[in-house]
Coordinates of C-alpha atoms in Angstrom, one line a residue:
M1 CA 0.0 0.0 0.0
T2 CA 1.1 3.6 -0.5
E3 CA 1.8 5.7 2.6
R4 CA -0.9 7.9 4.0
V5 CA 1.8 10.5 4.8
R6 CA 5.2 10.1 3.2
S7 CA 8.2 10.5 5.5
L8 CA 10.7 13.2 5.0
A9 CA 13.4 10.6 4.9
D10 CA 11.7 9.1 1.8
E11 CA 11.4 12.5 0.3
V12 CA 15.1 13.1 0.7
E13 CA 15.9 9.7 -0.8
A14 CA 13.7 10.5 -3.8
A15 CA 15.4 13.8 -4.2
V16 CA 18.9 12.3 -4.1
S17 CA 17.8 9.6 -6.5
A18 CA 16.5 12.2 -8.9
A19 CA 19.8 14.1 -8.7
M20 CA 21.6 10.9 -9.5
A21 CA 19.4 10.2 -12.5
G22 CA 20.0 13.6 -13.8
T23 CA 23.8 13.6 -13.5
L24 CA 25.0 10.0 -13.7
P25 CA 25.2 7.3 -16.4
P26 CA 21.9 5.2 -16.4
E27 CA 23.6 2.1 -15.1
L28 CA 24.6 3.9 -11.9
A29 CA 21.5 6.1 -11.4
G30 CA 19.5 3.4 -9.7
Q31 CA 21.9 2.8 -6.8
D32 CA 20.7 3.1 -3.2
P33 CA 21.0 6.8 -2.3
L34 CA 22.3 5.9 1.1
V35 CA 20.4 8.5 3.1
R36 CA 20.4 8.5 6.9
R37 CA 19.9 10.8 9.8
S38 CA 23.0 12.6 10.9
D39 CA 24.4 14.6 13.8
H40 CA 25.8 17.1 11.3
A41 CA 22.7 17.8 9.4
D42 CA 19.0 16.8 9.1
F43 CA 20.1 14.0 6.7
Q44 CA 23.3 12.8 5.1
S45 CA 23.9 10.9 1.9
N46 CA 27.2 8.9 1.5
V47 CA 26.4 7.7 -2.0
A48 CA 29.2 9.7 -3.6
L49 CA 31.8 7.4 -2.0
P50 CA 30.8 4.1 -3.7
L51 CA 29.9 6.0 -6.9
A52 CA 33.3 7.6 -7.1
K53 CA 35.0 4.2 -7.3
R54 CA 32.7 3.1 -10.2
L55 CA 33.2 6.4 -12.0
R56 CA 36.9 6.6 -11.2
E57 CA 36.5 10.1 -9.9
K58 CA 37.1 11.8 -6.6
P59 CA 34.2 11.4 -4.1
R60 CA 34.0 15.2 -3.5
E61 CA 33.7 15.8 -7.2
V62 CA 30.8 13.4 -7.5
A63 CA 29.2 14.9 -4.4
E64 CA 29.5 18.4 -6.0
K65 CA 27.7 17.1 -9.1
L66 CA 24.8 15.9 -6.9
R67 CA 24.8 19.0 -4.8
E68 CA 23.9 21.3 -7.6
P69 CA 20.4 19.8 -8.5
L70 CA 19.7 19.1 -4.8
S71 CA 20.3 22.7 -3.9
R72 CA 17.6 23.7 -6.4
V73 CA 14.9 21.6 -4.6
E74 CA 12.4 24.1 -3.1
W75 CA 11.9 22.4 0.3
I76 CA 15.7 21.8 0.9
R77 CA 17.2 24.7 2.8
S78 CA 20.9 23.8 2.2
V79 CA 23.2 21.1 0.8
E80 CA 26.9 21.0 1.8
V81 CA 29.7 18.7 0.8
S82 CA 31.8 17.6 3.8
G83 CA 34.6 15.3 4.7
P84 CA 35.6 12.9 1.9
G85 CA 32.4 13.5 0.0
F86 CA 29.4 13.4 2.3
L87 CA 26.3 15.3 1.3
N88 CA 24.8 17.1 4.4
I89 CA 21.2 18.0 3.7
N90 CA 19.1 20.4 5.8
L91 CA 15.4 20.9 5.2
A92 CA 13.4 24.1 5.2
D93 CA 11.4 24.7 8.4
E94 CA 8.3 25.0 6.3
A95 CA 8.8 21.5 5.0
L96 CA 9.2 20.1 8.5
L97 CA 6.1 21.9 9.9
G98 CA 4.0 21.0 6.8
R99 CA 4.8 17.3 7.2
L100 CA 3.9 17.4 11.0
A101 CA 0.7 19.2 10.1
L102 CA -0.3 16.2 7.9
R103 CA 0.5 13.7 10.7
Y104 CA -1.3 15.9 13.3
G105 CA -4.5 15.8 11.3
D106 CA -4.6 12.1 10.7
A107 CA -6.0 9.6 13.3
R108 CA -3.3 7.1 12.5
L109 CA -0.5 9.8 12.6
G110 CA 0.0 9.2 8.9
V111 CA 1.0 5.5 9.4
P112 CA -0.1 3.3 6.4
E113 CA -1.5 -0.2 6.8
A114 CA 1.6 -1.6 5.2
Q115 CA 0.9 -5.2 6.4
G116 CA -2.6 -5.3 4.8
G117 CA -3.3 -8.6 3.2
Q118 CA -1.0 -10.5 5.5
V119 CA -2.3 -13.2 7.9
A120 CA 0.1 -13.5 10.8
V121 CA -0.2 -16.3 13.3
V122 CA 1.7 -15.4 16.4
D123 CA 2.5 -18.3 18.8
Y124 CA 3.5 -16.9 22.2
S125 CA 3.4 -17.4 26.0
A126 CA 2.5 -21.1 26.1
P127 CA 2.5 -21.9 29.8
N128 CA 2.0 -25.5 31.1
V129 CA -1.3 -26.5 32.7
A130 CA -1.1 -27.4 36.4
K131 CA 2.1 -25.4 36.7
E132 CA 2.5 -21.7 37.8
M133 CA 3.7 -19.2 35.3
H134 CA 7.3 -18.3 36.1
V135 CA 9.8 -15.7 35.1
G136 CA 10.7 -17.8 32.0
H137 CA 7.3 -17.0 30.5
L138 CA 7.7 -13.3 30.7
R139 CA 9.8 -12.7 27.5
S140 CA 7.7 -14.8 25.2
T141 CA 4.5 -13.3 26.5
L142 CA 5.5 -9.6 26.3
I143 CA 7.5 -9.9 23.0
G144 CA 4.7 -11.8 21.3
D145 CA 2.0 -9.4 22.6
A146 CA 4.0 -6.4 21.3
L147 CA 4.5 -7.9 17.9
A148 CA 0.8 -8.9 17.6
R149 CA -0.2 -5.3 18.4
V150 CA 2.2 -3.7 15.9
L151 CA 1.3 -6.1 13.1
D152 CA -2.4 -5.5 13.8
F153 CA -2.0 -1.7 13.7
L154 CA -0.2 -2.0 10.4
G155 CA -3.1 -3.8 8.9
A156 CA -2.3 -7.5 9.2
Q157 CA -4.9 -10.0 10.2
V158 CA -3.4 -11.2 13.4
I159 CA -4.3 -14.6 14.9
R160 CA -2.9 -15.1 18.4
Q161 CA -2.2 -18.7 19.4
N162 CA -1.5 -19.8 23.0
H163 CA -0.1 -23.3 22.6
I164 CA -0.4 -24.3 26.2
G165 CA 1.0 -27.6 27.5
D166 CA -2.3 -29.5 28.3
W167 CA -1.7 -33.1 27.2
G168 CA 0.7 -36.0 28.0
T169 CA 1.8 -38.5 30.5
Q170 CA 2.0 -36.0 33.4
F171 CA -1.8 -35.6 33.4
G172 CA -2.4 -39.3 33.8
M173 CA 0.0 -39.1 36.8
L174 CA -1.7 -36.1 38.4
I175 CA -5.3 -37.3 37.8
Q176 CA -4.5 -40.7 39.3
Y177 CA -2.9 -39.1 42.3
L178 CA -6.0 -36.8 42.8
T179 CA -8.3 -39.8 42.3
E180 CA -6.6 -41.8 45.0
H181 CA -6.6 -38.7 47.4
P182 CA -10.1 -37.3 47.2
E183 CA -9.5 -35.4 50.5
L184 CA -7.1 -33.0 48.8
R185 CA -8.4 -29.5 48.2
W186 CA -7.1 -27.8 45.1
H187 CA -10.1 -26.1 43.4
A188 CA -10.1 -22.3 43.8
R189 CA -13.6 -22.5 45.3
D190 CA -12.4 -24.8 48.1
L191 CA -9.2 -23.0 49.1
G192 CA -10.8 -20.4 51.3
H193 CA -8.8 -17.4 49.9
V194 CA -8.8 -15.4 46.7
E195 CA -5.2 -15.1 45.8
A196 CA -4.7 -15.2 42.1
G197 CA -3.6 -18.6 40.8
S198 CA -4.1 -20.3 44.2
A199 CA -5.6 -23.4 42.5
V200 CA -2.6 -23.8 40.1
S201 CA -0.2 -23.2 43.0
A202 CA -1.9 -26.1 44.8
L203 CA -1.9 -28.3 41.6
D204 CA 1.8 -27.5 41.1
S205 CA 2.6 -28.8 44.6
L206 CA 0.4 -31.9 44.1
Y207 CA 2.1 -32.6 40.8
R208 CA 5.5 -32.7 42.5
E209 CA 4.1 -35.1 45.1
A210 CA 2.6 -37.3 42.3
R211 CA 5.9 -37.3 40.5
K212 CA 7.7 -38.6 43.7
H213 CA 5.1 -41.5 43.9
F214 CA 5.5 -42.2 40.1
D215 CA 9.3 -42.5 40.5
A216 CA 9.3 -44.5 43.7
D217 CA 6.2 -46.7 43.5
P218 CA 6.1 -49.1 40.5
A219 CA 2.4 -50.0 41.3
F220 CA 1.4 -46.3 41.2
K221 CA 3.4 -45.8 38.0
E222 CA 1.4 -48.6 36.4
R223 CA -1.9 -47.2 37.5
A224 CA -0.9 -43.7 36.3
Q225 CA 0.1 -45.1 32.9
R226 CA -3.3 -46.8 32.6
R227 CA -4.9 -43.5 33.4
V228 CA -3.0 -41.9 30.5
V229 CA -4.5 -44.6 28.2
A230 CA -7.9 -43.8 29.7
L231 CA -7.5 -40.1 29.0
Q232 CA -6.4 -40.7 25.4
A233 CA -9.3 -43.2 24.9
G234 CA -11.8 -40.5 26.1
D235 CA -12.9 -42.1 29.4
A236 CA -15.6 -39.9 30.8
E237 CA -14.4 -39.7 34.4
T238 CA -10.8 -39.1 33.4
V239 CA -11.6 -36.5 30.8
H240 CA -13.9 -34.6 33.3
A241 CA -11.0 -34.5 35.8
W242 CA -8.6 -33.3 33.1
R243 CA -11.0 -30.5 32.0
E244 CA -11.3 -29.3 35.6
I245 CA -7.5 -29.0 35.8
V246 CA -7.2 -27.2 32.5
A247 CA -10.0 -24.8 33.4
E248 CA -8.4 -23.9 36.7
S249 CA -5.1 -23.3 35.0
E250 CA -6.6 -21.2 32.2
N251 CA -8.3 -19.0 34.8
A252 CA -4.9 -18.5 36.5
F253 CA -3.2 -17.7 33.3
Q254 CA -5.9 -15.1 32.4
Q255 CA -5.4 -13.4 35.8
I256 CA -1.7 -13.0 35.0
Y257 CA -2.5 -11.7 31.5
A258 CA -5.1 -9.3 32.8
R259 CA -2.5 -8.0 35.3
L260 CA 0.1 -7.6 32.6
G261 CA -2.4 -6.1 30.1
V262 CA -1.7 -8.8 27.6
L263 CA -4.3 -9.4 24.9
L264 CA -4.4 -13.2 25.0
T265 CA -7.9 -14.6 25.8
L266 CA -9.4 -18.1 26.2
D267 CA -10.4 -17.9 22.6
D268 CA -6.7 -17.8 21.6
V269 CA -5.9 -21.1 23.4
A270 CA -5.0 -23.9 21.0
G271 CA -3.0 -26.2 23.2
E272 CA -1.4 -29.6 22.6
S273 CA -4.8 -31.4 23.1
F274 CA -6.3 -29.3 20.2
Y275 CA -4.1 -31.2 17.8
N276 CA -4.5 -34.7 19.3
D277 CA -6.9 -35.9 16.7
R278 CA -4.7 -34.7 13.8
L279 CA -1.4 -36.4 14.8
Q280 CA -1.8 -39.8 13.1
S281 CA -2.8 -38.2 9.8
V282 CA 0.4 -36.0 10.0
V283 CA 2.5 -39.1 10.4
D284 CA 0.6 -40.9 7.6
E285 CA 1.2 -38.0 5.2
L286 CA 4.9 -37.8 6.0
R287 CA 5.2 -41.6 5.4
E288 CA 3.3 -41.3 2.1
K289 CA 5.7 -38.6 1.0
G290 CA 8.8 -40.5 2.1
I291 CA 9.9 -37.9 4.6
V292 CA 10.0 -40.0 7.7
Q293 CA 12.1 -43.1 8.1
E294 CA 11.7 -46.0 10.6
S295 CA 14.4 -46.2 13.2
E296 CA 14.2 -48.8 16.0
G297 CA 10.4 -48.8 15.6
A298 CA 10.0 -45.1 15.7
W299 CA 9.2 -42.8 12.7
C300 CA 11.8 -40.1 12.4
V301 CA 13.1 -37.3 10.1
F302 CA 16.9 -37.2 9.6
F303 CA 19.0 -34.4 8.2
D304 CA 22.5 -34.9 6.7
D305 CA 23.8 -31.7 8.2
I306 CA 22.4 -32.0 11.7
R307 CA 24.6 -34.4 13.7
G308 CA 25.3 -35.1 17.3
P309 CA 28.0 -36.8 19.4
E310 CA 30.2 -39.2 17.5
D311 CA 29.0 -37.6 14.2
K312 CA 25.7 -39.5 14.4
P313 CA 22.6 -37.9 12.8
V314 CA 20.2 -36.3 15.2
P315 CA 16.6 -37.5 14.5
M316 CA 13.4 -35.5 14.9
I317 CA 11.1 -38.2 16.4
V318 CA 7.6 -37.8 15.0
Q319 CA 6.1 -41.0 16.3
K320 CA 7.6 -43.1 19.1
A321 CA 8.1 -46.9 18.9
D322 CA 5.2 -47.4 21.3
G323 CA 2.9 -45.5 19.0
G324 CA 2.9 -42.3 21.1
F325 CA 3.6 -38.9 19.6
G326 CA 6.3 -36.5 20.5
Y327 CA 5.9 -32.7 20.5
A328 CA 7.4 -32.6 17.0
A329 CA 4.2 -34.2 15.7
T330 CA 2.1 -31.7 17.5
D331 CA 4.2 -28.8 16.1
L332 CA 3.9 -30.2 12.6
A333 CA 0.2 -30.6 13.0
A334 CA 0.0 -26.9 14.1
I335 CA 1.9 -25.8 11.0
R336 CA -0.4 -27.8 8.7
Y337 CA -3.5 -26.4 10.5
R338 CA -2.2 -22.8 10.5
T339 CA -1.3 -22.8 6.9
Q340 CA -4.1 -24.9 5.4
E341 CA -7.0 -23.9 7.6
L342 CA -6.1 -20.5 9.1
K343 CA -4.5 -19.5 5.7
A344 CA -1.4 -18.0 7.4
T345 CA 1.1 -16.1 5.3
R346 CA 3.4 -15.6 8.2
L347 CA 4.1 -17.9 11.2
L348 CA 5.8 -16.4 14.2
Y349 CA 7.0 -18.6 17.1
V350 CA 8.1 -16.4 20.1
V351 CA 10.1 -19.1 21.9
D352 CA 13.4 -19.4 23.8
A353 CA 16.6 -19.4 21.7
R354 CA 17.5 -22.8 23.1
Q355 CA 14.8 -24.3 20.9
S356 CA 16.5 -23.2 17.7
Q357 CA 17.5 -26.6 16.4
H358 CA 14.0 -28.0 17.0
F359 CA 12.5 -25.2 14.9
A360 CA 15.1 -25.5 12.2
M361 CA 14.2 -29.2 11.8
L362 CA 10.5 -28.4 12.1
F363 CA 10.4 -25.8 9.4
R364 CA 12.5 -27.9 7.0
T365 CA 10.2 -30.9 7.5
A366 CA 7.1 -28.7 6.9
R367 CA 8.7 -27.4 3.6
L368 CA 9.5 -30.9 2.5
A369 CA 5.8 -31.8 3.1
G370 CA 4.6 -28.8 1.1
W371 CA 2.8 -27.2 4.1
L372 CA 5.3 -24.3 4.1
T373 CA 5.6 -22.8 0.6
D374 CA 7.7 -20.0 -0.8
D375 CA 5.0 -17.4 -0.1
I376 CA 4.7 -18.4 3.6
Q377 CA 7.3 -17.1 6.1
A378 CA 8.0 -19.2 9.2
V379 CA 10.2 -17.5 11.8
H380 CA 11.5 -18.7 15.2
V381 CA 11.4 -15.3 17.0
Q382 CA 14.2 -16.2 19.4
N383 CA 14.6 -14.6 22.8
G384 CA 17.4 -14.8 25.4
T385 CA 16.9 -15.4 29.1
I386 CA 16.2 -13.2 32.2
N387 CA 18.9 -13.1 34.8
G388 CA 18.9 -11.6 38.3
P389 CA 20.4 -8.2 39.2
D390 CA 23.7 -9.9 39.7
G391 CA 23.7 -11.2 36.1
R392 CA 23.3 -14.8 37.2
P393 CA 20.3 -17.1 36.4
F394 CA 17.2 -15.7 38.1
K395 CA 16.4 -18.1 41.0
T396 CA 14.7 -17.9 44.4
R397 CA 16.9 -18.1 47.5
S398 CA 16.2 -21.8 47.7
G399 CA 17.2 -22.3 44.1
G400 CA 13.7 -22.6 42.7
T401 CA 12.1 -20.9 39.7
V402 CA 10.8 -17.4 40.4
R403 CA 7.0 -17.1 40.1
L404 CA 5.8 -14.5 37.7
A405 CA 3.3 -13.2 40.2
D406 CA 6.0 -12.7 42.8
L407 CA 8.1 -10.8 40.3
L408 CA 5.2 -8.5 39.5
D409 CA 4.5 -8.0 43.3
D410 CA 8.1 -6.9 43.8
A411 CA 7.9 -4.4 41.0
Y412 CA 4.6 -3.1 42.5
G413 CA 6.1 -2.7 45.9
R414 CA 9.1 -0.8 44.6
A415 CA 6.8 1.5 42.5
Q416 CA 4.8 2.3 45.6
E417 CA 8.0 3.4 47.4
V418 CA 9.3 5.5 44.5
V419 CA 5.9 7.2 43.9
T420 CA 5.5 7.9 47.7
E421 CA 8.9 9.5 47.8
K422 CA 8.0 11.8 44.9
N423 CA 4.5 12.6 46.2
P424 CA 4.0 11.7 49.9
D425 CA 0.5 13.2 50.0
L426 CA -1.2 10.9 47.6
H427 CA -4.4 9.1 48.7
D428 CA -4.1 5.4 49.0
A429 CA -6.4 4.8 46.0
D430 CA -4.3 7.1 43.8
L431 CA -1.1 5.6 45.1
D432 CA -2.4 2.1 44.2
R433 CA -3.5 3.1 40.7
I434 CA -0.2 4.9 39.9
A435 CA 1.9 2.1 41.3
Q436 CA 0.0 -0.5 39.3
V437 CA 0.4 1.5 36.1
A438 CA 4.1 2.3 36.7
S439 CA 5.2 -1.1 37.8
I440 CA 3.7 -3.0 34.8
G441 CA 5.0 -0.3 32.5
A442 CA 8.4 -0.6 34.1
V443 CA 8.5 -4.4 33.7
K444 CA 7.3 -4.3 30.1
Y445 CA 9.7 -1.5 29.0
A446 CA 12.7 -3.2 30.6
E447 CA 11.8 -6.3 28.6
L448 CA 10.9 -4.7 25.3
S449 CA 13.8 -2.1 25.3
T450 CA 16.3 -5.0 25.3
S451 CA 17.1 -6.8 22.1
R452 CA 15.1 -10.0 22.2
V453 CA 18.1 -12.2 21.4
K454 CA 20.1 -10.9 24.3
D455 CA 19.9 -12.0 28.0
Y456 CA 19.2 -9.2 30.4
S457 CA 19.1 -8.6 34.2
F458 CA 15.8 -8.0 36.0
D459 CA 16.7 -5.2 38.4
V460 CA 13.5 -3.7 39.9
A461 CA 15.3 -0.8 41.5
R462 CA 16.6 0.4 38.1
M463 CA 13.4 -0.3 36.3
V464 CA 11.1 1.7 38.5
S465 CA 12.9 5.0 38.2
F466 CA 11.6 8.4 37.0
S467 CA 15.0 9.0 35.2
G468 CA 17.0 7.1 32.6
Q469 CA 15.7 4.8 29.9
T470 CA 12.7 3.4 31.8
G471 CA 9.1 2.9 31.2
V472 CA 8.3 5.2 34.1
Y473 CA 10.3 8.0 32.5
L474 CA 8.3 7.7 29.3
Q475 CA 5.0 7.6 31.2
Y476 CA 6.1 10.6 33.3
T477 CA 6.9 12.5 30.1
H478 CA 3.4 11.8 28.8
T479 CA 1.9 13.2 32.0
R480 CA 4.0 16.3 31.7
I481 CA 2.7 16.9 28.2
A482 CA -0.9 16.3 29.4
S483 CA -0.3 18.8 32.2
I484 CA 0.8 21.5 29.8
L485 CA -2.2 20.9 27.6
R486 CA -4.6 21.0 30.5
R487 CA -3.1 24.3 31.6
A488 CA -3.4 25.7 28.1
G489 CA -7.2 25.0 28.1
D490 CA -9.2 25.5 24.9
S491 CA -6.2 26.9 23.1
A492 CA -4.5 23.5 23.2
A493 CA -7.4 21.8 21.4
Q494 CA -7.4 24.5 18.7
A495 CA -3.6 24.6 18.2
R496 CA -2.4 24.2 14.7
F497 CA 1.1 24.1 13.1
R498 CA 2.1 27.4 11.4
P499 CA 4.5 26.4 8.6
A500 CA 5.8 30.0 8.2
L501 CA 7.4 30.1 11.6
A502 CA 11.1 29.5 12.2
L503 CA 12.1 26.6 14.4
E504 CA 14.6 26.4 17.2
P505 CA 17.1 23.6 17.1
A506 CA 15.3 21.6 19.9
E507 CA 12.0 21.9 17.9
R508 CA 13.7 20.7 14.7
Q509 CA 15.2 17.7 16.5
L510 CA 11.8 16.7 18.0
A511 CA 10.0 17.3 14.7
L512 CA 12.4 15.1 12.7
L513 CA 11.9 12.3 15.3
L514 CA 8.2 12.5 15.2
D515 CA 8.2 12.1 11.4
E516 CA 10.1 8.7 11.8
F517 CA 7.2 7.0 13.6
S518 CA 5.9 5.2 10.6
S519 CA 9.3 3.9 9.4
V520 CA 10.1 2.7 12.9
L521 CA 6.9 0.6 13.1
N522 CA 7.6 -0.9 9.6
G523 CA 11.1 -1.7 10.9
V524 CA 9.6 -3.6 13.8
A525 CA 7.3 -5.5 11.5
D526 CA 10.2 -6.5 9.2
T527 CA 12.8 -7.4 11.9
L528 CA 10.4 -8.6 14.6
E529 CA 12.4 -6.5 17.1
P530 CA 10.2 -4.5 19.5
H531 CA 13.3 -2.8 21.1
R532 CA 13.5 -0.6 18.0
L533 CA 10.1 1.0 19.0
A534 CA 11.1 1.1 22.6
G535 CA 14.3 2.9 21.9
Y536 CA 12.6 5.3 19.5
L537 CA 10.1 6.3 22.1
Y538 CA 12.9 7.0 24.6
S539 CA 14.5 9.3 21.9
V540 CA 11.2 11.1 21.5
A541 CA 10.8 11.6 25.2
K542 CA 14.3 12.8 25.6
A543 CA 14.0 15.2 22.7
Y544 CA 10.7 16.5 24.2
T545 CA 12.5 17.1 27.5
D546 CA 15.2 19.1 25.7
F547 CA 12.5 21.1 23.8
Y548 CA 10.5 21.7 27.0
E549 CA 13.6 23.0 28.8
S550 CA 14.7 25.3 26.0
C551 CA 11.5 26.4 24.3
P552 CA 8.8 28.1 26.4
V553 CA 5.4 27.0 25.5
L554 CA 2.7 28.8 27.6
K555 CA 4.7 32.0 27.9
A556 CA 5.5 32.3 24.2
D557 CA 3.9 34.8 21.8
A558 CA 0.5 33.7 20.4
E559 CA 1.7 32.2 17.1
T560 CA 4.7 30.5 18.6
R561 CA 2.6 29.3 21.5
A562 CA 0.0 27.7 19.1
N563 CA 2.8 26.0 17.1
R564 CA 4.5 24.6 20.2
L565 CA 1.2 23.4 21.7
A566 CA 0.6 21.5 18.5
L567 CA 4.1 20.0 18.8
C568 CA 3.2 19.0 22.4
R569 CA 0.0 17.4 21.3
L570 CA 1.6 15.5 18.4
T571 CA 4.4 14.3 20.8
G572 CA 1.9 13.2 23.4
T573 CA -0.2 11.3 20.8
T574 CA 2.9 9.6 19.3
L575 CA 4.1 8.6 22.7
A576 CA 0.7 7.2 23.7
R577 CA 0.3 5.3 20.5
G578 CA 3.8 3.9 20.6
L579 CA 3.5 2.9 24.3
G580 CA 0.1 1.3 23.5
L581 CA 1.7 -0.8 20.8
L582 CA 4.1 -2.1 23.5
G583 CA 1.2 -2.7 25.8
I584 CA 2.1 0.1 28.2
T585 CA -0.4 2.5 29.6
A586 CA 0.3 6.2 28.9
P587 CA -1.3 8.0 31.9
D588 CA -2.4 11.6 32.0
R589 CA -1.5 11.9 35.7
M590 CA 1.1 10.3 37.9

């Protein structure tokens, strides 16, 4: 699709390309103009350097040839040749303000629906039934949610999929243990308190007890295995117990999602059990196509270039020797379902980087089977791990896994302390509201401002700060903008950009950044890296702070005041929209 509002960067690229077409041989005129933002000018083009080699001329001479037609472009204020042959390009203030006016008057800030026509299936979060969500689920949940939001805003049909772990031997073990101990209380309605996730916390403990019996008592192990068979055969009593366990777990997951402001709902759940009836047909199809081989009674896929110890090939086991199915079969069934029935054009799996080999084998197998075609993109959106403040793996004092609910509680507690220090007279209700918004924003921004492939340290004290690159700083910047607009009254709502006005340096810097919003979002959609948006929003907030400190708004003369109020409004709207696409609330008061 064409852009609703073309960016200034695109305009400059087009102008440099036109200058190249008018001065260079045809075979060189189509080169990338190599335009980028610069500290030395609004934009810089380095294209003269590679062109000079091809032309066997000096780079500065080539740059001078391009400078002449560029300097005649009406909306370009100046073009200078610097260094070995860089073109430093500054735009007229009128061009900047005119472009901002277009974005200001558009409900989407001029952002096109560039992903229109795409069907993106985003697989993320994927907790296990009967187990509490822990810190390891945070990255997949937040990265997946941000990508789903951005792709949806850009016009893609987004289908969220929560591939929960709700099937397998462990459920036979747990159901058998609960059946033999009817006195155990684990339903939320029976626990006598309303703590979120209490039923799953109880089930998690009972599963560990069941596991001990399974490992130590051969008779119980045999009974549990028979219970697995009963579950797979659809035995009414067993299926009823399994559904109760799943329902309690799903309710607990939704409580965490609601607290985090994550968009996943029960309608998005398509767990392992969803594909159970499709597994045998997957294996049969792979056998018919000669993709799986029998190995010691199991059906496997082998790859010549994927080998393990002693240089032996590493198999992807699709069906076990006992007739059972591994999770590879479930994942293959999911690909077939998502491509053939959901009509996906893009499959995104937001999963730990340690699963990279599994997904490499999975995608190659699906392509051999014809389920993934050249017009369907499948991506393992890898993420690193979360460490503690000391940089070591995040564990409890006893060495256990940190519950996600406990982590959020810690962030909330720290946010309360910081907000109280800043405003000790807040009423309890206001303190609670602000601490909730700030703590969740802090956790999300810390996650999403880090490159997803890198590990990072979860440091609550650093996250919940009103200064530095934090979610709280961005939220606070938005409240400062809202405060100015409230004080301006009706004149803020009526403010418009006046293209004839001259801009101060801080205004120019902020204006140029605001014009980049569309290209930043397209970059996130292409690279699947939300930290690009998070970093951009911090740059906008910082540029606004510089503008606020050097350019009076309410005390300026009438025309300048109107222009700067419009700049405040556009900045606030851009921050709110960008934070919203990261799933972070942009409050008007803190």
